[in-house]
mmCIF file of C-alpha atoms and ligand atoms in Angstrom:
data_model
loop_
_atom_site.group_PDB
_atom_site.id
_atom_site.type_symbol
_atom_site.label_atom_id
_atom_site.label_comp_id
_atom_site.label_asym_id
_atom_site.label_seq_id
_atom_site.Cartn_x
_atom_site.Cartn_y
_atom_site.Cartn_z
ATOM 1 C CA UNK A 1 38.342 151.368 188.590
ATOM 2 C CA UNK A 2 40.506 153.673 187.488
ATOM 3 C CA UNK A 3 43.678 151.800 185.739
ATOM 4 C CA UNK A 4 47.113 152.917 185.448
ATOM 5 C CA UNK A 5 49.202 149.895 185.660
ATOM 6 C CA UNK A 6 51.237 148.566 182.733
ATOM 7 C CA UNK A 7 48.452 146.185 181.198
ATOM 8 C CA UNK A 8 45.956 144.962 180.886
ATOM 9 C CA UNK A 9 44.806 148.922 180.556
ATOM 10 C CA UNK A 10 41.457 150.631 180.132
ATOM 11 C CA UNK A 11 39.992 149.799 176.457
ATOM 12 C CA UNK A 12 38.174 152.483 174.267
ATOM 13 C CA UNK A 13 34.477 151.877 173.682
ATOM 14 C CA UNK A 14 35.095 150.259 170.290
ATOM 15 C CA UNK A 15 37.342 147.869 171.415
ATOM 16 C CA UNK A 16 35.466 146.822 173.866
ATOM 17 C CA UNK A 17 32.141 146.505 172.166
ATOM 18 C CA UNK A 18 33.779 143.966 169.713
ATOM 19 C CA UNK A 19 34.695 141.896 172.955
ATOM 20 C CA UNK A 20 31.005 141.287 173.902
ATOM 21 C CA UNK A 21 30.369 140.383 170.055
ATOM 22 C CA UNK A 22 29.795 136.628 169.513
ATOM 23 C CA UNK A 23 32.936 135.115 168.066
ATOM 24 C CA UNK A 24 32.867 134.189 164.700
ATOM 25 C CA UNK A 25 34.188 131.056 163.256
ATOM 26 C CA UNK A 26 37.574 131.779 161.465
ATOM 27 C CA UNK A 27 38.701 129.339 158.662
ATOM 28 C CA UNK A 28 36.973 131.888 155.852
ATOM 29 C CA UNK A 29 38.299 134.564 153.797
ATOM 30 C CA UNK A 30 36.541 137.438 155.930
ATOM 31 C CA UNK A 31 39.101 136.544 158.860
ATOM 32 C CA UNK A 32 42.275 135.944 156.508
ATOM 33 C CA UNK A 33 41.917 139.206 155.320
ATOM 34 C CA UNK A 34 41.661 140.837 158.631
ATOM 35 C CA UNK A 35 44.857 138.743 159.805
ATOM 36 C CA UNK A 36 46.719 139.930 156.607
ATOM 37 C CA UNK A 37 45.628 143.582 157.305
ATOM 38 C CA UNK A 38 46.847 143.281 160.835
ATOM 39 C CA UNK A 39 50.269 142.350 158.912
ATOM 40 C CA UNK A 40 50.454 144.852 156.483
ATOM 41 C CA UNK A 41 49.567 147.751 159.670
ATOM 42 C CA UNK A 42 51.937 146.408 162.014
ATOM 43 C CA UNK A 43 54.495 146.373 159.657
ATOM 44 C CA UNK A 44 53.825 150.092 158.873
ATOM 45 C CA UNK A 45 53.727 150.422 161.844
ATOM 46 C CA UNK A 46 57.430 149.455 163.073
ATOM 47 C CA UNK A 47 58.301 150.523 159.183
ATOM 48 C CA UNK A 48 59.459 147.129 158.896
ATOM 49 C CA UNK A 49 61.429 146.025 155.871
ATOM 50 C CA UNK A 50 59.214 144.582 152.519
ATOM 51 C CA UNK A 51 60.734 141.517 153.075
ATOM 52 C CA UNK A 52 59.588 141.013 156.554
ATOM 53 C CA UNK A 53 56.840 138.462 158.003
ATOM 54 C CA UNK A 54 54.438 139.532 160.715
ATOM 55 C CA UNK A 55 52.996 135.864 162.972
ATOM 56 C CA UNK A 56 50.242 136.271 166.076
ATOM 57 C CA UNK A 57 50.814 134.094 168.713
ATOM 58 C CA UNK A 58 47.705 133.514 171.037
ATOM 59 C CA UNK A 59 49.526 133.553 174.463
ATOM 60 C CA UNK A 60 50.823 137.093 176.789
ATOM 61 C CA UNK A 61 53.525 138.456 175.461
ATOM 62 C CA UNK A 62 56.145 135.693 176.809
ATOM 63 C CA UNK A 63 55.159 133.147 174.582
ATOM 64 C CA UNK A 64 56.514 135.820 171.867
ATOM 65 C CA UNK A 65 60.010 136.253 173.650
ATOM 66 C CA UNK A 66 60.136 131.779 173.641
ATOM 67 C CA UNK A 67 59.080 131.588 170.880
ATOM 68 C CA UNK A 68 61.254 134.037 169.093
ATOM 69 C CA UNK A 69 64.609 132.646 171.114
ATOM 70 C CA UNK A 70 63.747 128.862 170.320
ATOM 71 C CA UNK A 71 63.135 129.014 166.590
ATOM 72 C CA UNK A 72 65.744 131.722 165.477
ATOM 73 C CA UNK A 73 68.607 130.876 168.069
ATOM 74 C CA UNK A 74 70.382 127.069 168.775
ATOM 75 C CA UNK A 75 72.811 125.604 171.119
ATOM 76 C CA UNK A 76 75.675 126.869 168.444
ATOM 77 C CA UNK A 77 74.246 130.645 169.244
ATOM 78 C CA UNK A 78 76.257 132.892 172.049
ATOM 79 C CA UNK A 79 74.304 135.751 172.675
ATOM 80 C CA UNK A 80 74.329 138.726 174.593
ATOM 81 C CA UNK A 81 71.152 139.271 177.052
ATOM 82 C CA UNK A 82 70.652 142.960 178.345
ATOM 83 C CA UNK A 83 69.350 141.860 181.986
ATOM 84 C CA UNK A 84 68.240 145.479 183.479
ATOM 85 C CA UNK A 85 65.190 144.038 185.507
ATOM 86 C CA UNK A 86 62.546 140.998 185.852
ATOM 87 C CA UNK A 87 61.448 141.405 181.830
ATOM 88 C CA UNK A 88 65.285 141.199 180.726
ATOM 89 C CA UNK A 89 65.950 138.163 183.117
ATOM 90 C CA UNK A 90 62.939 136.313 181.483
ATOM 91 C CA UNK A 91 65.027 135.894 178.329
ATOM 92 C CA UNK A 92 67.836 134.582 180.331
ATOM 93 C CA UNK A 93 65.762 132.018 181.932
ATOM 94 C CA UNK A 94 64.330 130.855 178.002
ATOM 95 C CA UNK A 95 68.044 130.526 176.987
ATOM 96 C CA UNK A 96 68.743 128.756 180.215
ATOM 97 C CA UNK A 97 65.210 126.537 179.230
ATOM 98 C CA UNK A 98 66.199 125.620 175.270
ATOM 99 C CA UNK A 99 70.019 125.687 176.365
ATOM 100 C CA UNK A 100 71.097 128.697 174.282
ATOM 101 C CA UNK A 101 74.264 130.100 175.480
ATOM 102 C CA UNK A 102 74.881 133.461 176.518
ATOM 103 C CA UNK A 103 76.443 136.485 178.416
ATOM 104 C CA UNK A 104 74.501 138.736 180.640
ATOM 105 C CA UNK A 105 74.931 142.367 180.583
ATOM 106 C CA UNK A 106 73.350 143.733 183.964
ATOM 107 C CA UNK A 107 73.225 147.386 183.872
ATOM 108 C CA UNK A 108 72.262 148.472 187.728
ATOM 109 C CA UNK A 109 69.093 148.820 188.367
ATOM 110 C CA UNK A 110 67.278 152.510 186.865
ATOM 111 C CA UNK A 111 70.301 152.354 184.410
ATOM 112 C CA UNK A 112 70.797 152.578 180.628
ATOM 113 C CA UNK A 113 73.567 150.226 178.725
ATOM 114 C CA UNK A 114 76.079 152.665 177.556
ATOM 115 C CA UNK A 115 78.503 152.231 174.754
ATOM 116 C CA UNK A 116 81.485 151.941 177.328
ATOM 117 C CA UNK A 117 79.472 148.819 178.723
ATOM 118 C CA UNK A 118 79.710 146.950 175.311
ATOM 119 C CA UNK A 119 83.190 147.262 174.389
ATOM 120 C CA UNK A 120 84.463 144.131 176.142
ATOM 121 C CA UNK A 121 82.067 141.931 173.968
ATOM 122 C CA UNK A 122 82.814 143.623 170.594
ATOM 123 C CA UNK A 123 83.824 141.523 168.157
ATOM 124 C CA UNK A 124 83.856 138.322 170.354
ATOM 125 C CA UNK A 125 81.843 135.928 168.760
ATOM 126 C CA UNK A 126 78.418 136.832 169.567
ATOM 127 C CA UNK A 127 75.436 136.097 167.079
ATOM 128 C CA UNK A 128 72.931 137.726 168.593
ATOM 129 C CA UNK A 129 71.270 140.744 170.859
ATOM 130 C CA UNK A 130 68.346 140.472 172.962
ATOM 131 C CA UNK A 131 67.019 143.445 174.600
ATOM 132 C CA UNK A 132 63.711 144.598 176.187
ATOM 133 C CA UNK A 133 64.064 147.973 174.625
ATOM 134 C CA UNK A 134 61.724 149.620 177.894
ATOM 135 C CA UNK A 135 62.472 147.497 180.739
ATOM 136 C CA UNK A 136 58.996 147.643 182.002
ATOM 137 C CA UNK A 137 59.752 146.429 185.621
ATOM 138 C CA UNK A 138 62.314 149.189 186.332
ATOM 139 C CA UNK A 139 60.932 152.115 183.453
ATOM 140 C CA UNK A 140 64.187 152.010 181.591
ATOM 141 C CA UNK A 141 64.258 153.047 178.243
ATOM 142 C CA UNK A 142 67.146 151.789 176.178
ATOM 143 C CA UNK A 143 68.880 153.379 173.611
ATOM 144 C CA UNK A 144 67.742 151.185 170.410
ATOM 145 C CA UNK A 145 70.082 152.774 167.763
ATOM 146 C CA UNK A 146 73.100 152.551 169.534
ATOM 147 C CA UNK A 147 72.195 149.206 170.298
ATOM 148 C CA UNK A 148 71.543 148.725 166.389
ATOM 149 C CA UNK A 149 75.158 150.202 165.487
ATOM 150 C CA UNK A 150 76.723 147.628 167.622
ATOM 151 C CA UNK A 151 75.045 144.685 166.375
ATOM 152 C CA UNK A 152 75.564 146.006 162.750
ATOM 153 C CA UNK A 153 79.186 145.899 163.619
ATOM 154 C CA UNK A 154 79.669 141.960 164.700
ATOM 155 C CA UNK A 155 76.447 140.892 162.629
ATOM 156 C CA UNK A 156 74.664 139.928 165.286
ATOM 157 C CA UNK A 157 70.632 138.973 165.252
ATOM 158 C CA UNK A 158 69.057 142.038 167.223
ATOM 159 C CA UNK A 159 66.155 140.992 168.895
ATOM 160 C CA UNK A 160 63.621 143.796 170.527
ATOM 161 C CA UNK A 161 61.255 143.179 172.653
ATOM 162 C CA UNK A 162 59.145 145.995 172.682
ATOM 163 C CA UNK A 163 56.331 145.036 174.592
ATOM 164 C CA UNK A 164 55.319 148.028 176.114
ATOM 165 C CA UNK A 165 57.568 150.253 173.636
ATOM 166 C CA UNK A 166 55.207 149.586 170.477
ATOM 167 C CA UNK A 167 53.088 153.037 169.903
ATOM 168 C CA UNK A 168 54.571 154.485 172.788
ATOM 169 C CA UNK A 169 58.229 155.550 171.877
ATOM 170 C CA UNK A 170 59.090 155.881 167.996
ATOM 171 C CA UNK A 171 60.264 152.629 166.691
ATOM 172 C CA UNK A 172 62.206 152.111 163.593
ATOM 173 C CA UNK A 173 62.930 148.329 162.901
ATOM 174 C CA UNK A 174 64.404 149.172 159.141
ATOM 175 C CA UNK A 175 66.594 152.065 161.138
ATOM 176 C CA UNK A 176 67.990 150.448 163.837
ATOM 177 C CA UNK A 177 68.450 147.477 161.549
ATOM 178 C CA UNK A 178 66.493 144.735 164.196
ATOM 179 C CA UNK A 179 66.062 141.690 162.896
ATOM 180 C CA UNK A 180 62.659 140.931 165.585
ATOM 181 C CA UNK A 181 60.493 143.001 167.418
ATOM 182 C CA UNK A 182 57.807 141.988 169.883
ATOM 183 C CA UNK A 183 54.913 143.451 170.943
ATOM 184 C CA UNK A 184 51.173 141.909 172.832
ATOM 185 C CA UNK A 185 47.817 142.859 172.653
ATOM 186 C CA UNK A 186 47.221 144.240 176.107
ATOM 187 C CA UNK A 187 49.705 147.235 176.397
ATOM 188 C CA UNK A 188 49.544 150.024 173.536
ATOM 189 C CA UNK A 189 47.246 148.090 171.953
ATOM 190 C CA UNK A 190 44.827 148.697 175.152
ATOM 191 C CA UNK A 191 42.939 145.346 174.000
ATOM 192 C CA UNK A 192 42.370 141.744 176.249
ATOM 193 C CA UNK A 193 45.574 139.927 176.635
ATOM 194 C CA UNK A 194 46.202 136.610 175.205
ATOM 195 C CA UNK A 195 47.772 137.736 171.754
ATOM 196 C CA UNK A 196 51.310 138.520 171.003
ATOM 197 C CA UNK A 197 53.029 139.483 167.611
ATOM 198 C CA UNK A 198 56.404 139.151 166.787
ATOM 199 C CA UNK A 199 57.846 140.691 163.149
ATOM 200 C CA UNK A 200 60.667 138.994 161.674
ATOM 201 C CA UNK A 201 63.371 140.185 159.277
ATOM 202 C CA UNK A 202 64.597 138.194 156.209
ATOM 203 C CA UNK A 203 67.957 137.303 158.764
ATOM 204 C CA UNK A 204 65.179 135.990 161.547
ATOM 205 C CA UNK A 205 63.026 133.990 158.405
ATOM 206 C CA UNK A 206 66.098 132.173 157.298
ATOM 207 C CA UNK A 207 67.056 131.244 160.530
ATOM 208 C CA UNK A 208 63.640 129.757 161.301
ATOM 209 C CA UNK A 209 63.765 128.282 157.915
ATOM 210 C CA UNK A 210 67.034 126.238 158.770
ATOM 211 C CA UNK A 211 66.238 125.303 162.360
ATOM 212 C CA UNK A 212 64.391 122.379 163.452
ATOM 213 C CA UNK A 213 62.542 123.213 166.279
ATOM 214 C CA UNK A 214 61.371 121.077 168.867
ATOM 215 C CA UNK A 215 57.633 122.378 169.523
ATOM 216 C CA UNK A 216 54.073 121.939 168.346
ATOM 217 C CA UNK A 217 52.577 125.299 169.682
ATOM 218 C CA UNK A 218 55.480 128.028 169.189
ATOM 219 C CA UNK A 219 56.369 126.261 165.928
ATOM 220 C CA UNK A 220 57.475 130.054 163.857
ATOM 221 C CA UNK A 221 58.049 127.428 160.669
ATOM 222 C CA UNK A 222 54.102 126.367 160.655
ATOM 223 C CA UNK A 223 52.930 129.724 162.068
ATOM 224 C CA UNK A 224 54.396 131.571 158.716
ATOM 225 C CA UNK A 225 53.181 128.599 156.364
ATOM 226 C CA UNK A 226 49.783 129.604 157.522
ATOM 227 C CA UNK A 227 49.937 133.201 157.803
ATOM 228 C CA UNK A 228 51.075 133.409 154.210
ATOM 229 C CA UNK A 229 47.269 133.093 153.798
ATOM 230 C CA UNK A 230 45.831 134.891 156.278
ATOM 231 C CA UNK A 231 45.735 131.472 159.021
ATOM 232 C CA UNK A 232 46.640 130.214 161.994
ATOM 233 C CA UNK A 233 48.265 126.528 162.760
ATOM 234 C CA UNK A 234 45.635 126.365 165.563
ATOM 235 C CA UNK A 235 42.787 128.332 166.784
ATOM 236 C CA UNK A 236 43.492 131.638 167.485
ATOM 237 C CA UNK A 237 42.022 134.212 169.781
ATOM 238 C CA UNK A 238 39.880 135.202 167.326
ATOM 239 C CA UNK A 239 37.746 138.020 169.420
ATOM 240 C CA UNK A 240 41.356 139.367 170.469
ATOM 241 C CA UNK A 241 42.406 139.517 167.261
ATOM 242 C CA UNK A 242 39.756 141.404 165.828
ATOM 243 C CA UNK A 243 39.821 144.072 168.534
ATOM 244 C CA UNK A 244 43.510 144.529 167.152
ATOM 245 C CA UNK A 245 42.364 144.895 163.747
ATOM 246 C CA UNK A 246 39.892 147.609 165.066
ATOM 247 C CA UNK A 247 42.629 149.181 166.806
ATOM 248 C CA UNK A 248 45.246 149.087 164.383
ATOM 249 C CA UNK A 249 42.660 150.282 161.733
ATOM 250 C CA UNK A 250 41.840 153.358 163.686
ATOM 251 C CA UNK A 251 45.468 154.180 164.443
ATOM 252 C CA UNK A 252 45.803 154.442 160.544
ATOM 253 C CA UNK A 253 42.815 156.692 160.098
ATOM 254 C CA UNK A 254 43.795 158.979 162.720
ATOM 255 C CA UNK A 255 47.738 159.507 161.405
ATOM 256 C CA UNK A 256 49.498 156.769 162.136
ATOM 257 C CA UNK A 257 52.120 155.544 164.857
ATOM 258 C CA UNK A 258 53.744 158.603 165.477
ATOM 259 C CA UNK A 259 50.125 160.133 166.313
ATOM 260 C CA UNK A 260 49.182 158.028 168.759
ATOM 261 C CA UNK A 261 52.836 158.097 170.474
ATOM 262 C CA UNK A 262 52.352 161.668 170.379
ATOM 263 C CA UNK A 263 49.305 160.865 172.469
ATOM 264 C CA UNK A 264 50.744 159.193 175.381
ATOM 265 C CA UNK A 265 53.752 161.720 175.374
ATOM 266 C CA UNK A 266 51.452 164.146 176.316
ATOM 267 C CA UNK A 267 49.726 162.040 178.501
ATOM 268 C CA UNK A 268 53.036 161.215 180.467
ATOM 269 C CA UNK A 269 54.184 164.903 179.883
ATOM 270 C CA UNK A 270 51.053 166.261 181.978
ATOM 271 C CA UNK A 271 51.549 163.823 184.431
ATOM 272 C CA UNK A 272 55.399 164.551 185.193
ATOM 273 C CA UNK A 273 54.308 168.483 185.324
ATOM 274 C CA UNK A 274 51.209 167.350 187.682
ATOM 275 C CA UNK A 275 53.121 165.351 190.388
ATOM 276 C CA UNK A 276 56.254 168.311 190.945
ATOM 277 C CA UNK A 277 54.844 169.158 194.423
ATOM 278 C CA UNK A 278 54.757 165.282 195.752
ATOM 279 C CA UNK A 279 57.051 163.589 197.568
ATOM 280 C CA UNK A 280 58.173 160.994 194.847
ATOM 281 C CA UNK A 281 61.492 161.023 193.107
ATOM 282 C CA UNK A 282 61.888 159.688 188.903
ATOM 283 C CA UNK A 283 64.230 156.551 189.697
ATOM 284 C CA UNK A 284 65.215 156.146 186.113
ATOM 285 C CA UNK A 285 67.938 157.565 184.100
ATOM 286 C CA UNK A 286 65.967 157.511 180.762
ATOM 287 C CA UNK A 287 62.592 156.593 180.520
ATOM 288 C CA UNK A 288 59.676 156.064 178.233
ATOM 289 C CA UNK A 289 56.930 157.810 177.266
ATOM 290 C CA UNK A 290 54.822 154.270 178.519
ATOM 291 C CA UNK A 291 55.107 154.954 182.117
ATOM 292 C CA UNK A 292 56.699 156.661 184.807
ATOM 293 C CA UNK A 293 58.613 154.654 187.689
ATOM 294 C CA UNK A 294 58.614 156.784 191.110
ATOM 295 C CA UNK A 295 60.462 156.168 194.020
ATOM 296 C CA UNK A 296 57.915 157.694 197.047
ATOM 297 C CA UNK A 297 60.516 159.305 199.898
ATOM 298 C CA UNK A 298 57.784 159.524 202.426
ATOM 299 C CA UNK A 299 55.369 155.939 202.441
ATOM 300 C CA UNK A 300 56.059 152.260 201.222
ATOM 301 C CA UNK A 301 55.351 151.792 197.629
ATOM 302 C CA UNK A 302 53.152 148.818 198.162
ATOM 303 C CA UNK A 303 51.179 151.101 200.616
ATOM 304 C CA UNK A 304 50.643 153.462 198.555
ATOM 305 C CA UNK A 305 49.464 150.811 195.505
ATOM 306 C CA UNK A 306 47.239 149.506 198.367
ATOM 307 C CA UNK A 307 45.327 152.867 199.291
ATOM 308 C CA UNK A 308 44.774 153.674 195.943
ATOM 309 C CA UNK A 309 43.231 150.467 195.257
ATOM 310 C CA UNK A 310 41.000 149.656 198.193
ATOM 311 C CA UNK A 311 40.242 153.493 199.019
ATOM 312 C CA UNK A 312 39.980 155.595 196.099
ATOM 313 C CA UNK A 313 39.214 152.989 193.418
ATOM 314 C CA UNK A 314 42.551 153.210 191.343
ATOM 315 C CA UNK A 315 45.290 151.532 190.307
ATOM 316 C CA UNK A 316 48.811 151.852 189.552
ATOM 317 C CA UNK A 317 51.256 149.252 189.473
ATOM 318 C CA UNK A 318 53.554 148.000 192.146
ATOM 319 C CA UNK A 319 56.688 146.049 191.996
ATOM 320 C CA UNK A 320 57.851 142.663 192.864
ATOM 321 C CA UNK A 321 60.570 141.594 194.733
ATOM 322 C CA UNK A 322 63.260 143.972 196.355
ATOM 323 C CA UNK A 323 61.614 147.218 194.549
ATOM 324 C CA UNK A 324 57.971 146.617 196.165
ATOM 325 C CA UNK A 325 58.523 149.092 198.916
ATOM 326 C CA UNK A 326 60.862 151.363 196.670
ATOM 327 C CA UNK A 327 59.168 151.824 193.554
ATOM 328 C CA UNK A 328 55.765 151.776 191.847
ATOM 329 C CA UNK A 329 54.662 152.799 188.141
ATOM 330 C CA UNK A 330 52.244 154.988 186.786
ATOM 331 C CA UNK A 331 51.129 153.487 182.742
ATOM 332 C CA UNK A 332 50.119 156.160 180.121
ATOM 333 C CA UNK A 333 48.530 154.030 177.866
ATOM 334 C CA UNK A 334 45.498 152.930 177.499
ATOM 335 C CA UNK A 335 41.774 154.923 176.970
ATOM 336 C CA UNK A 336 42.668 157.091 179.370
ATOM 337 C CA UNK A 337 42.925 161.182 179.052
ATOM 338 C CA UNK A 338 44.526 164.242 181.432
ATOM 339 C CA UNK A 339 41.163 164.414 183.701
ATOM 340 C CA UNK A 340 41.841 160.590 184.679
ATOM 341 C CA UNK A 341 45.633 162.421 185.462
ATOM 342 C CA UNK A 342 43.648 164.691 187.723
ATOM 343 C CA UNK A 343 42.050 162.363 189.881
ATOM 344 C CA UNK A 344 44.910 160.171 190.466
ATOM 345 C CA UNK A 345 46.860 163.531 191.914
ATOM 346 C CA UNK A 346 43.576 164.489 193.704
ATOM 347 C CA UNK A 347 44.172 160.982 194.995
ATOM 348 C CA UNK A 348 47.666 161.496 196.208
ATOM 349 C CA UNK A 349 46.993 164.984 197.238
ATOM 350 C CA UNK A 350 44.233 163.826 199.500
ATOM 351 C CA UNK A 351 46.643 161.053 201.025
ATOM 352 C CA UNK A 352 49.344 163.678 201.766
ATOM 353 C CA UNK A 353 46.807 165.670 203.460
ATOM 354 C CA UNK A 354 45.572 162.831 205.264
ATOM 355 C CA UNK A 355 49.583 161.957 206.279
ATOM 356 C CA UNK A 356 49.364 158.632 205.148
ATOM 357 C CA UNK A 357 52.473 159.938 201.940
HETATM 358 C C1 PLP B 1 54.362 143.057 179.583
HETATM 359 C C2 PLP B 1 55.727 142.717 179.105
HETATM 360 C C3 PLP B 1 56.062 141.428 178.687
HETATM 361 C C4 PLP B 1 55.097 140.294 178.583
HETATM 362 O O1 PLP B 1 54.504 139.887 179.709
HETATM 363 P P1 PLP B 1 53.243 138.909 179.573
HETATM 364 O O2 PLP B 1 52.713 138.913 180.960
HETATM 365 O O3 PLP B 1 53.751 137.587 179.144
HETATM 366 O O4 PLP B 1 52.334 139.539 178.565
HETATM 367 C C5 PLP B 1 57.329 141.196 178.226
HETATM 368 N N1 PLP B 1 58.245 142.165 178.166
HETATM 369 C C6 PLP B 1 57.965 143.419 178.551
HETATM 370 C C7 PLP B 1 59.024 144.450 178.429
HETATM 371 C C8 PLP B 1 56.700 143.732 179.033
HETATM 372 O O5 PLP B 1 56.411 144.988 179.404
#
C-alpha cells in the first residue's frame, strides 16, 4: 500500500530494518547514551533553550498532551484552549478530565486565530496557552509567533503541540518563547507509533517541580529524575526509540531540521501543482507543509478514501464526524518521493475518467 494519511506513514529502509532487530535489554550505558542523544537532537532540533529538558513517553502522542496538562497546570490554572478541530478539543476534554479550568477559543472550522480573536482575553487572568499549532483534523496551520507575542504579554505558559508540525513547518521554541512542545514518533519521524516526546522550558520544569501530581505512569517529576541519566521510570519502547535515534541521527548528517522540512515542502509543493485540473477545492485558510486538506466538489470524501483503498491500493486519510463526506487529507511525510505523487493523481485521474469523481 501506498500511504498518505497523517501517520503511521511509510518508514525508510533503515528505520525499518532496526524494527525487525531483536530488542535489546536497556538498563546499560549503550541505551542511556542513545536516550541522551535523542535529547540533545531534539532539542536542536526545536532550538530549544540550554536550560530545557527533553522526556519520551511510550504511549501515541496523547499521552504527551495529558501528560503535559496534568503535571504543569492545576485546578488554580485558567487557560485558554485554541479548539479549531478534533486534536484541539482533545485538550479540552484533559482539562475537563484533571479539572483544569479554561476558556475555549473556537475559530470556525478551516480558520486561523487572528489577533482580533484574542483581544477579549488579554490581560484577564489567564496562565496559560494551549494550541495544536497544525490542527491535523482540519489542516490548519496556526500562526505560532503571534501566538508567542500574546502569551509573552500576560505571561502565560504556551504550550504547542506540534504533533504533526515537528520537521514539517520551521519551529522555533526559543523564538516564539513556548514553554512545551510536543511531538510522537509516527508522524515526521515516519517511525512505529507508541513514543511521544514532549520538551519543557525552565517555566514548564518549575512548574512540574512544585506540583504534586496524581499519577504513576505520566509522572513528568520521575520521568526527568531518570532521564537526567539517560533512563526511563518504566520500560520503554525500546525498538521505537532506537528507530528515533536512527532517524534523528540521519536528519543531522544530512543538514538538519530545516533540510528535511525543505523536503516535504517540496513534496506538498508538487502535489498542490499536480492536482490543479481535479475537482477538489484547498478548504483551509493557511496550511502546513504536513498535508493538504481537500474538499472534493464532485464525490463523497469517504468514497473517494474508499476507492483508493480497496481499488488502487492507496491511502489517504478521511475524516470523522461531520467532515467525512466533505473533506479528506493527503500527508507529505513519510519515505515517500514525487513518483508516489504521480500515482496517487494517476489514481484520481483514472477515477474521473471512470466518473466515479
Ligand atoms: C496525531 C496527532 C496527535 C496524537 O494522536 P495520537 O493518536 O495519540 O498519536 C495529537 N495532536 C495532533 C495535532 C496530531 O496530529
Amino acid at each position: 500500500m501506498l500511504n498518505f494519511t497523517v501517520g503511521p506513514v511509510m518508514s525508510d529502509q533503515e528505520t525499518l530494518a532496526i524494527g525487525g532487530e531483536q530488542v535489546p535489554y536497556f538498563r546499560t550505558q549503550e541505551f542511556s547514551n542513545i536516550m541522551l542523544e535523542n535529547e540533545v537532537l531534539m532539542k536542536e532540533f526545536v532550538n530549544a533553550p540550554d536550560s530545557a529538558k527533553v522526556v519520551f513517553i511510550t504511549g501515541s502522542g496523547t499521552a504527551s498532551m495529558e501528560a503535559a496538562v496534568m503535571n504543569v497546570f492545576t485546578s488554580s490554572d485558567k487557560l485558554l484552549v485554541v479548539d479549531g478541530g478534533s486534536f484541539g478539543h482533545r485538550f479540552t476534554e484533559i482539562c475537563d478530565i484533571h479539572h483544569i479550568p479554561y476558556t475555549a477559543i473556537t475559530p470556525k472550522k478551516g480558520h486561523v486565530v487572528t489577533p482580533e480573536m484574542l483581544m477579549e482575553y488579554d490581560q484577564k487572568g489567564y496562565t496559560g496557552l494551549l494550541v495544536n499549532i497544525h490542527e491535523t483534523s482540519t489542516g490548519v496551520y496556526y500562526d505560532a509567533a503571534m501566538l508567542g507575542d500574546f502569551c509573552r504579554r500576560n505571561n502565560l505558559i504556551y504550550v504547542i503541540d506540534a504533533i504533526s508540525s515537528f520537521l514539517a513547518d520551521p519551529l522555533d521554541m526559543s523564538d516564539v518563547g513556548a514553554d512545551i512542545v510536543i511531538t510522537g514518533s509516527q508522524k515526521v519521524l515516519a517511525c512505529a507509533p507508541g513514543i511521544s516526546v514532549i520538551v519543557l522550558s525552565e517555566k514548564a520544569l518549575d512548574r512540574i517541580e512544585n506540583n504534586e501530581t496524581k499519577t504513576m505512569y505520566l509522572d513528568l517529576k520521575s520521568a526527568l529524575k531518570n532521564a537526567e541519566r539517560g533512563q526511563t521510570p518504566f520500560t520503554p519502547a525500546v525498538g521505537i526509540l532506537r528507530q528515533i535515534n536512527a532517524r534523528l541521527r540521519r536528519i543531522k548528517h544530512n543538514g538538519g531540521a530545516s533540510t528535511e522540512i525543505a523536503k516535504i515542502k517540496r513534496q506538498a509543493e508538487d502535489f498542490r501543482n499536480k492536482i490543479k485540473g481535479l475537482p477538489f477545492e484547498i478548504v483551509s485558510e493557511s496550511i502546513s507543509n504536513a498535508l493538504t486538506p481537500l474538499h472534493p466538489t464532485t464525490a463523497s470524501a469517504y468514497d473517494i478514501f474508499i476507492q483508493l483503498k480497496d481499488n488502487y491500493g492507496i491511502w489517504i486519510c478521511p475524516n470523522g464526524g461531520d467532515m467525512k463526506d466533505t473533506i479528506f487529507r493527503v500527508g507529505h511525510f513519510g519515505a515517500q518521493t514525487c513518483e508516489d505523487n504521480d500515482t496517487l493523481i494517476a489514481a484520481f485521474s483514472d477515477m474521473q475518467k471512470k466518473g466515479i469523481i
